[in-house]
Amino acid sequence: MTEQVRVRSMAPPGHVRAPWYLRGKTGVIERRLGEYPNPEQLAYGLQAERKTLYRVRFTMRELWGERAENQDDTLDAEIYHHWLERK
Amino acid sequence: MSHDHPEQIHHMGLSSSGHPFRNDNDFPLTCWQSMEIAVRELLIEKGVLTSDEISRQIDAMDARSPANGARVVARAWVDESFKTRLLANGTDACGEMEFDIGPLNLIAVENTGDVHNLIVCTLCSCYPRNLLGFPPDWYKTRAYRSRAVVEPRKLLREFGVELPKNATVRVHDSTADMRYIVIPARPVGSELMTEQELARLVTRDSMIGTGLPLEP
């Protein structure tokens, strides 16, 4: 069973690991990677909470629409739980 | 480029031997350089590290090369159960080969007749250095980082990789804590080769996904 998620469309400053081109885009969880210290805190030497990291798979159709070279090619990226919302 | 007119060459930013001209570093240390020296000297002074240990670590980092990754790929080609473990947990499988891959979390992705994988880090330059050494300069360029996600097929053609029409391209953007290595498809005609011979067919680019292994 595939779980659909959307990358939150927000724009906080700082060492954010959710790339701009994926914000607001919907994909499916490819795998759960476990928990890692939140890089948004770690990068500033702050006490970093452990956050769940996922690999999310997007279709090129979802990312680029008609401009996609091949609609069914995919892009996988690692996205932290707090950047995802259930579709 | 002719070497007959050194004065002309010099005007083009080249030395008289035809190599790019590079300024001497006659300028003060940057803040980061000073800090690195200060921290290094303090660590030695306080007995946390010795200068030998630091030199050895620099040597070890310089010694990392795509030959490490090639050994992993060749092992996966000859040992189906190793490949299964590598795909399930790249970090643990590399540990079996006695590589010290440090804090690296590795994901291996496999090229087949139907799927071609390509690795990029759009945010910076994440790269599996423990297995592949230093990344090539182009890997960090804005052109590669943006084109790999927008037009991977066109990019691959420029790298000389022609994919079958029905193949799916899977791009992997190393956005956070994972590093990636592509296990290229084993070349046709390599059936009788040993693991050591196979490793010599595995190029750096074939493990990034921008190339294919050499032909036997």
mmCIF file of C-alpha atoms in Angstrom:
data_model
loop_
_atom_site.group_PDB
_atom_site.id
_atom_site.type_symbol
_atom_site.label_atom_id
_atom_site.label_comp_id
_atom_site.label_asym_id
_atom_site.label_seq_id
_atom_site.Cartn_x
_atom_site.Cartn_y
_atom_site.Cartn_z
ATOM 1 C CA MET A 1 0.000 0.000 0.000
ATOM 2 C CA THR A 2 1.375 3.390 -0.906
ATOM 3 C CA GLU A 3 1.152 6.330 1.435
ATOM 4 C CA GLN A 4 0.675 9.698 -0.246
ATOM 5 C CA VAL A 5 2.279 12.737 1.323
ATOM 6 C CA ARG A 6 2.736 16.371 0.384
ATOM 7 C CA VAL A 7 5.805 18.458 1.148
ATOM 8 C CA ARG A 8 4.680 21.434 3.185
ATOM 9 C CA SER A 9 4.633 24.691 1.309
ATOM 10 C CA MET A 10 6.473 26.863 3.798
ATOM 11 C CA ALA A 11 9.584 28.985 3.625
ATOM 12 C CA PRO A 12 11.382 29.249 6.967
ATOM 13 C CA PRO A 13 14.932 30.629 6.964
ATOM 14 C CA GLY A 14 17.897 28.478 7.960
ATOM 15 C CA HIS A 15 19.631 25.235 7.094
ATOM 16 C CA VAL A 16 16.577 23.562 5.575
ATOM 17 C CA ARG A 17 16.983 20.254 3.768
ATOM 18 C CA ALA A 18 13.659 20.268 1.910
ATOM 19 C CA PRO A 19 14.535 21.656 -1.520
ATOM 20 C CA TRP A 20 12.434 24.485 -2.886
ATOM 21 C CA TYR A 21 11.397 22.628 -6.048
ATOM 22 C CA LEU A 22 9.651 19.928 -3.979
ATOM 23 C CA ARG A 23 7.600 22.197 -1.739
ATOM 24 C CA GLY A 24 3.877 21.736 -2.244
ATOM 25 C CA LYS A 25 4.489 18.592 -4.330
ATOM 26 C CA THR A 26 2.847 15.244 -3.664
ATOM 27 C CA GLY A 27 4.676 11.930 -3.653
ATOM 28 C CA VAL A 28 4.618 8.522 -2.008
ATOM 29 C CA ILE A 29 6.737 7.203 0.847
ATOM 30 C CA GLU A 30 9.439 5.022 -0.732
ATOM 31 C CA ARG A 31 10.867 3.948 2.641
ATOM 32 C CA ARG A 32 11.246 5.094 6.200
ATOM 33 C CA LEU A 33 14.890 5.731 7.002
ATOM 34 C CA GLY A 34 14.798 6.046 10.783
ATOM 35 C CA GLU A 35 15.447 8.963 13.086
ATOM 36 C CA TYR A 36 18.209 11.530 12.682
ATOM 37 C CA PRO A 37 19.105 14.745 14.518
ATOM 38 C CA ASN A 38 17.205 17.619 12.933
ATOM 39 C CA PRO A 39 19.734 19.400 10.657
ATOM 40 C CA GLU A 40 17.835 22.666 11.052
ATOM 41 C CA GLN A 41 19.069 22.749 14.674
ATOM 42 C CA LEU A 42 22.260 20.735 14.292
ATOM 43 C CA ALA A 43 23.691 23.205 11.775
ATOM 44 C CA TYR A 44 23.676 25.954 14.419
ATOM 45 C CA GLY A 45 25.155 23.872 17.217
ATOM 46 C CA LEU A 46 21.778 23.650 18.950
ATOM 47 C CA GLN A 47 20.417 20.657 20.812
ATOM 48 C CA ALA A 48 18.919 18.730 17.886
ATOM 49 C CA GLU A 49 15.733 16.714 18.303
ATOM 50 C CA ARG A 50 15.620 13.379 16.522
ATOM 51 C CA LYS A 51 13.179 13.463 13.648
ATOM 52 C CA THR A 52 11.938 10.719 11.377
ATOM 53 C CA LEU A 53 13.373 10.855 7.886
ATOM 54 C CA TYR A 54 11.608 9.411 4.839
ATOM 55 C CA ARG A 55 12.479 8.855 1.250
ATOM 56 C CA VAL A 56 9.661 10.280 -0.830
ATOM 57 C CA ARG A 57 9.213 9.391 -4.501
ATOM 58 C CA PHE A 58 7.754 11.954 -6.906
ATOM 59 C CA THR A 59 6.912 11.509 -10.570
ATOM 60 C CA MET A 60 8.452 13.943 -13.031
ATOM 61 C CA ARG A 61 4.862 14.661 -14.092
ATOM 62 C CA GLU A 62 4.125 15.943 -10.573
ATOM 63 C CA LEU A 63 7.289 18.077 -10.489
ATOM 64 C CA TRP A 64 7.391 19.565 -13.974
ATOM 65 C CA GLY A 65 3.970 18.895 -15.538
ATOM 66 C CA GLU A 66 3.901 19.006 -19.310
ATOM 67 C CA ARG A 67 7.550 20.089 -19.401
ATOM 68 C CA ALA A 68 8.708 16.750 -17.997
ATOM 69 C CA GLU A 69 10.973 14.811 -20.353
ATOM 70 C CA ASN A 70 9.241 11.605 -19.440
ATOM 71 C CA GLN A 71 6.170 11.709 -17.245
ATOM 72 C CA ASP A 72 6.820 8.417 -15.481
ATOM 73 C CA ASP A 73 10.463 8.987 -14.569
ATOM 74 C CA THR A 74 10.855 9.563 -10.864
ATOM 75 C CA LEU A 75 12.761 11.622 -8.349
ATOM 76 C CA ASP A 76 13.429 10.409 -4.807
ATOM 77 C CA ALA A 77 14.456 12.772 -2.016
ATOM 78 C CA GLU A 78 14.911 12.535 1.750
ATOM 79 C CA ILE A 79 12.346 14.621 3.577
ATOM 80 C CA TYR A 80 11.939 15.034 7.339
ATOM 81 C CA HIS A 81 8.614 14.212 8.964
ATOM 82 C CA HIS A 82 7.895 17.795 10.019
ATOM 83 C CA TRP A 83 8.045 18.826 6.359
ATOM 84 C CA LEU A 84 5.363 16.334 5.313
ATOM 85 C CA GLU A 85 1.591 16.393 5.541
ATOM 86 C CA ARG A 86 -0.794 13.612 4.753
ATOM 87 C CA LYS A 87 -2.510 14.010 1.441
ATOM 88 C CA MET B 1 47.669 26.024 -28.511
ATOM 89 C CA SER B 2 51.067 26.932 -29.957
ATOM 90 C CA HIS B 3 53.985 27.520 -27.588
ATOM 91 C CA ASP B 4 55.681 29.884 -30.065
ATOM 92 C CA HIS B 5 54.441 33.171 -28.625
ATOM 93 C CA PRO B 6 54.717 33.092 -24.847
ATOM 94 C CA GLU B 7 53.939 36.811 -24.474
ATOM 95 C CA GLN B 8 50.589 36.292 -26.234
ATOM 96 C CA ILE B 9 49.846 33.238 -24.141
ATOM 97 C CA HIS B 10 50.502 35.207 -20.985
ATOM 98 C CA HIS B 11 47.845 37.745 -22.013
ATOM 99 C CA MET B 12 45.365 34.900 -22.181
ATOM 100 C CA GLY B 13 45.967 34.016 -18.518
ATOM 101 C CA LEU B 14 48.320 31.169 -19.359
ATOM 102 C CA SER B 15 51.932 30.667 -18.317
ATOM 103 C CA SER B 16 54.583 30.459 -21.033
ATOM 104 C CA SER B 17 54.319 26.669 -20.830
ATOM 105 C CA GLY B 18 50.668 26.975 -21.762
ATOM 106 C CA HIS B 19 49.194 26.137 -18.360
ATOM 107 C CA PRO B 20 46.612 28.322 -16.619
ATOM 108 C CA PHE B 21 48.276 31.101 -14.657
ATOM 109 C CA ARG B 22 47.665 30.990 -10.935
ATOM 110 C CA ASN B 23 48.473 33.796 -8.520
ATOM 111 C CA ASP B 24 50.769 33.101 -5.586
ATOM 112 C CA ASN B 25 48.887 33.014 -2.309
ATOM 113 C CA ASP B 26 50.469 36.202 -0.941
ATOM 114 C CA PHE B 27 47.473 37.168 1.151
ATOM 115 C CA PRO B 28 46.539 36.790 4.812
ATOM 116 C CA LEU B 29 44.846 33.638 6.089
ATOM 117 C CA THR B 30 41.081 33.648 6.104
ATOM 118 C CA CYS B 31 39.224 33.439 9.391
ATOM 119 C CA TRP B 32 38.511 29.718 8.809
ATOM 120 C CA GLN B 33 42.117 28.922 7.967
ATOM 121 C CA SER B 34 43.333 30.637 11.160
ATOM 122 C CA MET B 35 40.700 28.816 13.185
ATOM 123 C CA GLU B 36 41.669 25.437 11.715
ATOM 124 C CA ILE B 37 45.325 25.992 12.597
ATOM 125 C CA ALA B 38 44.458 27.213 16.106
ATOM 126 C CA VAL B 39 42.173 24.246 16.834
ATOM 127 C CA ARG B 40 44.662 21.753 15.377
ATOM 128 C CA GLU B 41 47.520 23.167 17.456
ATOM 129 C CA LEU B 42 45.403 23.170 20.612
ATOM 130 C CA LEU B 43 44.373 19.544 20.082
ATOM 131 C CA ILE B 44 48.037 18.578 19.757
ATOM 132 C CA GLU B 45 49.180 20.749 22.686
ATOM 133 C CA LYS B 46 46.532 19.296 24.992
ATOM 134 C CA GLY B 47 47.360 15.745 23.926
ATOM 135 C CA VAL B 48 43.966 14.989 22.384
ATOM 136 C CA LEU B 49 45.574 14.097 19.052
ATOM 137 C CA THR B 50 49.135 13.754 17.834
ATOM 138 C CA SER B 51 50.358 15.383 14.653
ATOM 139 C CA ASP B 52 51.061 11.865 13.320
ATOM 140 C CA GLU B 53 47.428 10.914 13.796
ATOM 141 C CA ILE B 54 46.341 14.012 11.908
ATOM 142 C CA SER B 55 48.744 13.276 9.044
ATOM 143 C CA ARG B 56 47.552 9.681 8.878
ATOM 144 C CA GLN B 57 43.938 10.801 8.745
ATOM 145 C CA ILE B 58 44.715 13.223 5.900
ATOM 146 C CA ASP B 59 46.497 10.407 4.051
ATOM 147 C CA ALA B 60 43.539 8.098 4.624
ATOM 148 C CA MET B 61 41.122 10.705 3.281
ATOM 149 C CA ASP B 62 43.290 11.335 0.221
ATOM 150 C CA ALA B 63 43.577 7.601 -0.401
ATOM 151 C CA ARG B 64 39.837 7.100 -0.782
ATOM 152 C CA SER B 65 39.081 6.548 -4.426
ATOM 153 C CA PRO B 66 36.448 5.057 -6.734
ATOM 154 C CA ALA B 67 38.406 1.792 -6.450
ATOM 155 C CA ASN B 68 36.628 1.260 -3.098
ATOM 156 C CA GLY B 69 33.190 1.606 -4.658
ATOM 157 C CA ALA B 70 34.265 -0.577 -7.579
ATOM 158 C CA ARG B 71 35.120 -3.417 -5.171
ATOM 159 C CA VAL B 72 31.649 -3.177 -3.655
ATOM 160 C CA VAL B 73 29.989 -3.263 -7.088
ATOM 161 C CA ALA B 74 32.116 -6.197 -8.283
ATOM 162 C CA ARG B 75 31.221 -8.138 -5.129
ATOM 163 C CA ALA B 76 27.530 -7.443 -5.785
ATOM 164 C CA TRP B 77 27.926 -8.731 -9.359
ATOM 165 C CA VAL B 78 29.420 -12.061 -8.311
ATOM 166 C CA ASP B 79 27.567 -12.645 -5.036
ATOM 167 C CA GLU B 80 23.783 -12.480 -5.300
ATOM 168 C CA SER B 81 23.228 -12.688 -1.540
ATOM 169 C CA PHE B 82 25.697 -9.840 -0.939
ATOM 170 C CA LYS B 83 23.796 -7.778 -3.507
ATOM 171 C CA THR B 84 20.525 -8.482 -1.705
ATOM 172 C CA ARG B 85 22.058 -7.320 1.589
ATOM 173 C CA LEU B 86 23.636 -4.272 -0.104
ATOM 174 C CA LEU B 87 20.293 -3.182 -1.535
ATOM 175 C CA ALA B 88 18.560 -3.782 1.808
ATOM 176 C CA ASN B 89 21.166 -1.953 3.915
ATOM 177 C CA GLY B 90 24.135 -0.415 2.125
ATOM 178 C CA THR B 91 25.850 0.666 5.334
ATOM 179 C CA ASP B 92 25.915 -2.815 6.901
ATOM 180 C CA ALA B 93 26.861 -4.558 3.651
ATOM 181 C CA CYS B 94 29.892 -2.278 3.141
ATOM 182 C CA GLY B 95 30.843 -2.949 6.755
ATOM 183 C CA GLU B 96 31.149 -6.645 5.840
ATOM 184 C CA MET B 97 33.880 -5.664 3.381
ATOM 185 C CA GLU B 98 35.851 -4.029 6.188
ATOM 186 C CA PHE B 99 35.492 -0.565 4.763
ATOM 187 C CA ASP B 100 35.462 2.055 7.435
ATOM 188 C CA ILE B 101 32.633 4.087 6.012
ATOM 189 C CA GLY B 102 32.389 6.204 9.135
ATOM 190 C CA PRO B 103 29.136 8.067 9.722
ATOM 191 C CA LEU B 104 28.008 7.367 6.155
ATOM 192 C CA ASN B 105 24.470 6.036 5.696
ATOM 193 C CA LEU B 106 24.574 4.317 2.355
ATOM 194 C CA ILE B 107 21.753 3.461 -0.019
ATOM 195 C CA ALA B 108 22.639 1.360 -3.064
ATOM 196 C CA VAL B 109 20.371 1.506 -6.079
ATOM 197 C CA GLU B 110 20.547 -0.995 -8.905
ATOM 198 C CA ASN B 111 20.481 -0.377 -12.643
ATOM 199 C CA THR B 112 18.628 -3.053 -14.579
ATOM 200 C CA GLY B 113 17.462 -3.356 -18.181
ATOM 201 C CA ASP B 114 14.413 -1.254 -17.265
ATOM 202 C CA VAL B 115 15.715 1.206 -14.693
ATOM 203 C CA HIS B 116 18.574 3.703 -14.786
ATOM 204 C CA ASN B 117 19.524 5.536 -11.584
ATOM 205 C CA LEU B 118 21.234 8.920 -11.325
ATOM 206 C CA ILE B 119 22.633 10.565 -8.179
ATOM 207 C CA VAL B 120 22.690 14.289 -7.457
ATOM 208 C CA CYS B 121 22.754 16.610 -4.466
ATOM 209 C CA THR B 122 20.784 19.705 -5.451
ATOM 210 C CA LEU B 123 21.357 21.496 -2.137
ATOM 211 C CA CYS B 124 25.150 21.196 -1.933
ATOM 212 C CA SER B 125 27.566 18.428 -2.868
ATOM 213 C CA CYS B 126 26.742 15.340 -0.782
ATOM 214 C CA TYR B 127 28.724 12.451 -2.222
ATOM 215 C CA PRO B 128 29.727 8.995 -0.908
ATOM 216 C CA ARG B 129 33.349 10.055 -0.393
ATOM 217 C CA ASN B 130 34.292 6.986 1.600
ATOM 218 C CA LEU B 131 33.516 4.853 -1.433
ATOM 219 C CA LEU B 132 34.263 7.232 -4.312
ATOM 220 C CA GLY B 133 36.823 9.728 -2.984
ATOM 221 C CA PHE B 134 36.504 13.398 -3.863
ATOM 222 C CA PRO B 135 33.623 14.337 -6.162
ATOM 223 C CA PRO B 136 34.391 15.575 -9.676
ATOM 224 C CA ASP B 137 34.129 19.361 -10.054
ATOM 225 C CA TRP B 138 31.092 19.141 -12.329
ATOM 226 C CA TYR B 139 29.136 17.295 -9.633
ATOM 227 C CA LYS B 140 29.017 20.517 -7.600
ATOM 228 C CA THR B 141 28.110 22.857 -10.458
ATOM 229 C CA ARG B 142 24.741 24.538 -10.621
ATOM 230 C CA ALA B 143 24.319 23.197 -14.161
ATOM 231 C CA TYR B 144 24.615 19.548 -13.063
ATOM 232 C CA ARG B 145 22.601 20.039 -9.873
ATOM 233 C CA SER B 146 19.677 21.668 -11.631
ATOM 234 C CA ARG B 147 19.693 19.731 -14.898
ATOM 235 C CA ALA B 148 19.897 16.328 -13.191
ATOM 236 C CA VAL B 149 16.433 16.851 -11.738
ATOM 237 C CA VAL B 150 14.820 18.806 -14.600
ATOM 238 C CA GLU B 151 16.186 17.068 -17.694
ATOM 239 C CA PRO B 152 18.109 13.946 -16.637
ATOM 240 C CA ARG B 153 17.703 12.232 -20.022
ATOM 241 C CA LYS B 154 19.209 15.107 -21.968
ATOM 242 C CA LEU B 155 22.010 15.330 -19.424
ATOM 243 C CA LEU B 156 22.694 11.590 -19.693
ATOM 244 C CA ARG B 157 22.898 11.820 -23.489
ATOM 245 C CA GLU B 158 25.540 14.533 -23.095
ATOM 246 C CA PHE B 159 27.473 12.144 -20.837
ATOM 247 C CA GLY B 160 27.187 9.568 -23.630
ATOM 248 C CA VAL B 161 24.582 7.388 -21.957
ATOM 249 C CA GLU B 162 21.885 6.279 -24.399
ATOM 250 C CA LEU B 163 19.014 4.559 -22.631
ATOM 251 C CA PRO B 164 16.574 2.103 -24.149
ATOM 252 C CA LYS B 165 13.284 3.876 -24.945
ATOM 253 C CA ASN B 166 11.267 1.953 -22.390
ATOM 254 C CA ALA B 167 13.739 2.508 -19.521
ATOM 255 C CA THR B 168 12.632 4.455 -16.450
ATOM 256 C CA VAL B 169 15.010 7.076 -15.062
ATOM 257 C CA ARG B 170 15.118 7.348 -11.289
ATOM 258 C CA VAL B 171 16.921 10.428 -9.986
ATOM 259 C CA HIS B 172 18.014 10.428 -6.339
ATOM 260 C CA ASP B 173 18.512 13.788 -4.661
ATOM 261 C CA SER B 174 20.750 13.364 -1.565
ATOM 262 C CA THR B 175 18.941 16.018 0.421
ATOM 263 C CA ALA B 176 19.698 14.891 3.973
ATOM 264 C CA ASP B 177 21.532 12.075 5.748
ATOM 265 C CA MET B 178 21.874 9.377 3.088
ATOM 266 C CA ARG B 179 24.580 8.922 0.494
ATOM 267 C CA TYR B 180 24.008 6.933 -2.678
ATOM 268 C CA ILE B 181 25.865 4.583 -4.951
ATOM 269 C CA VAL B 182 24.596 3.132 -8.214
ATOM 270 C CA ILE B 183 25.202 -0.545 -8.878
ATOM 271 C CA PRO B 184 25.481 -0.492 -12.650
ATOM 272 C CA ALA B 185 24.245 -3.449 -14.677
ATOM 273 C CA ARG B 186 26.932 -6.085 -15.144
ATOM 274 C CA PRO B 187 28.302 -5.795 -18.692
ATOM 275 C CA VAL B 188 27.411 -8.443 -21.233
ATOM 276 C CA GLY B 189 30.393 -10.667 -21.961
ATOM 277 C CA SER B 190 31.846 -10.437 -18.436
ATOM 278 C CA GLU B 191 30.502 -13.832 -17.325
ATOM 279 C CA LEU B 192 33.913 -15.491 -17.025
ATOM 280 C CA MET B 193 35.700 -12.629 -15.285
ATOM 281 C CA THR B 194 36.876 -12.777 -11.683
ATOM 282 C CA GLU B 195 35.734 -10.320 -9.016
ATOM 283 C CA GLN B 196 39.073 -8.464 -9.248
ATOM 284 C CA GLU B 197 38.831 -8.229 -13.038
ATOM 285 C CA LEU B 198 35.245 -7.029 -12.823
ATOM 286 C CA ALA B 199 36.177 -4.256 -10.399
ATOM 287 C CA ARG B 200 38.383 -2.747 -13.111
ATOM 288 C CA LEU B 201 35.334 -2.292 -15.352
ATOM 289 C CA VAL B 202 33.532 -0.159 -12.769
ATOM 290 C CA THR B 203 34.125 3.542 -13.403
ATOM 291 C CA ARG B 204 33.439 6.416 -11.041
ATOM 292 C CA ASP B 205 30.752 7.795 -13.354
ATOM 293 C CA SER B 206 29.011 4.425 -13.580
ATOM 294 C CA MET B 207 28.548 4.582 -9.785
ATOM 295 C CA ILE B 208 27.097 8.132 -10.005
ATOM 296 C CA GLY B 209 24.847 7.063 -12.873
ATOM 297 C CA THR B 210 26.352 9.444 -15.448
ATOM 298 C CA GLY B 211 28.220 6.600 -17.121
ATOM 299 C CA LEU B 212 28.198 2.884 -17.803
ATOM 300 C CA PRO B 213 30.852 0.324 -16.866
ATOM 301 C CA LEU B 214 33.638 -0.380 -19.348
ATOM 302 C CA GLU B 215 33.123 -3.226 -21.783
ATOM 303 C CA PRO B 216 35.122 -6.370 -21.021
#
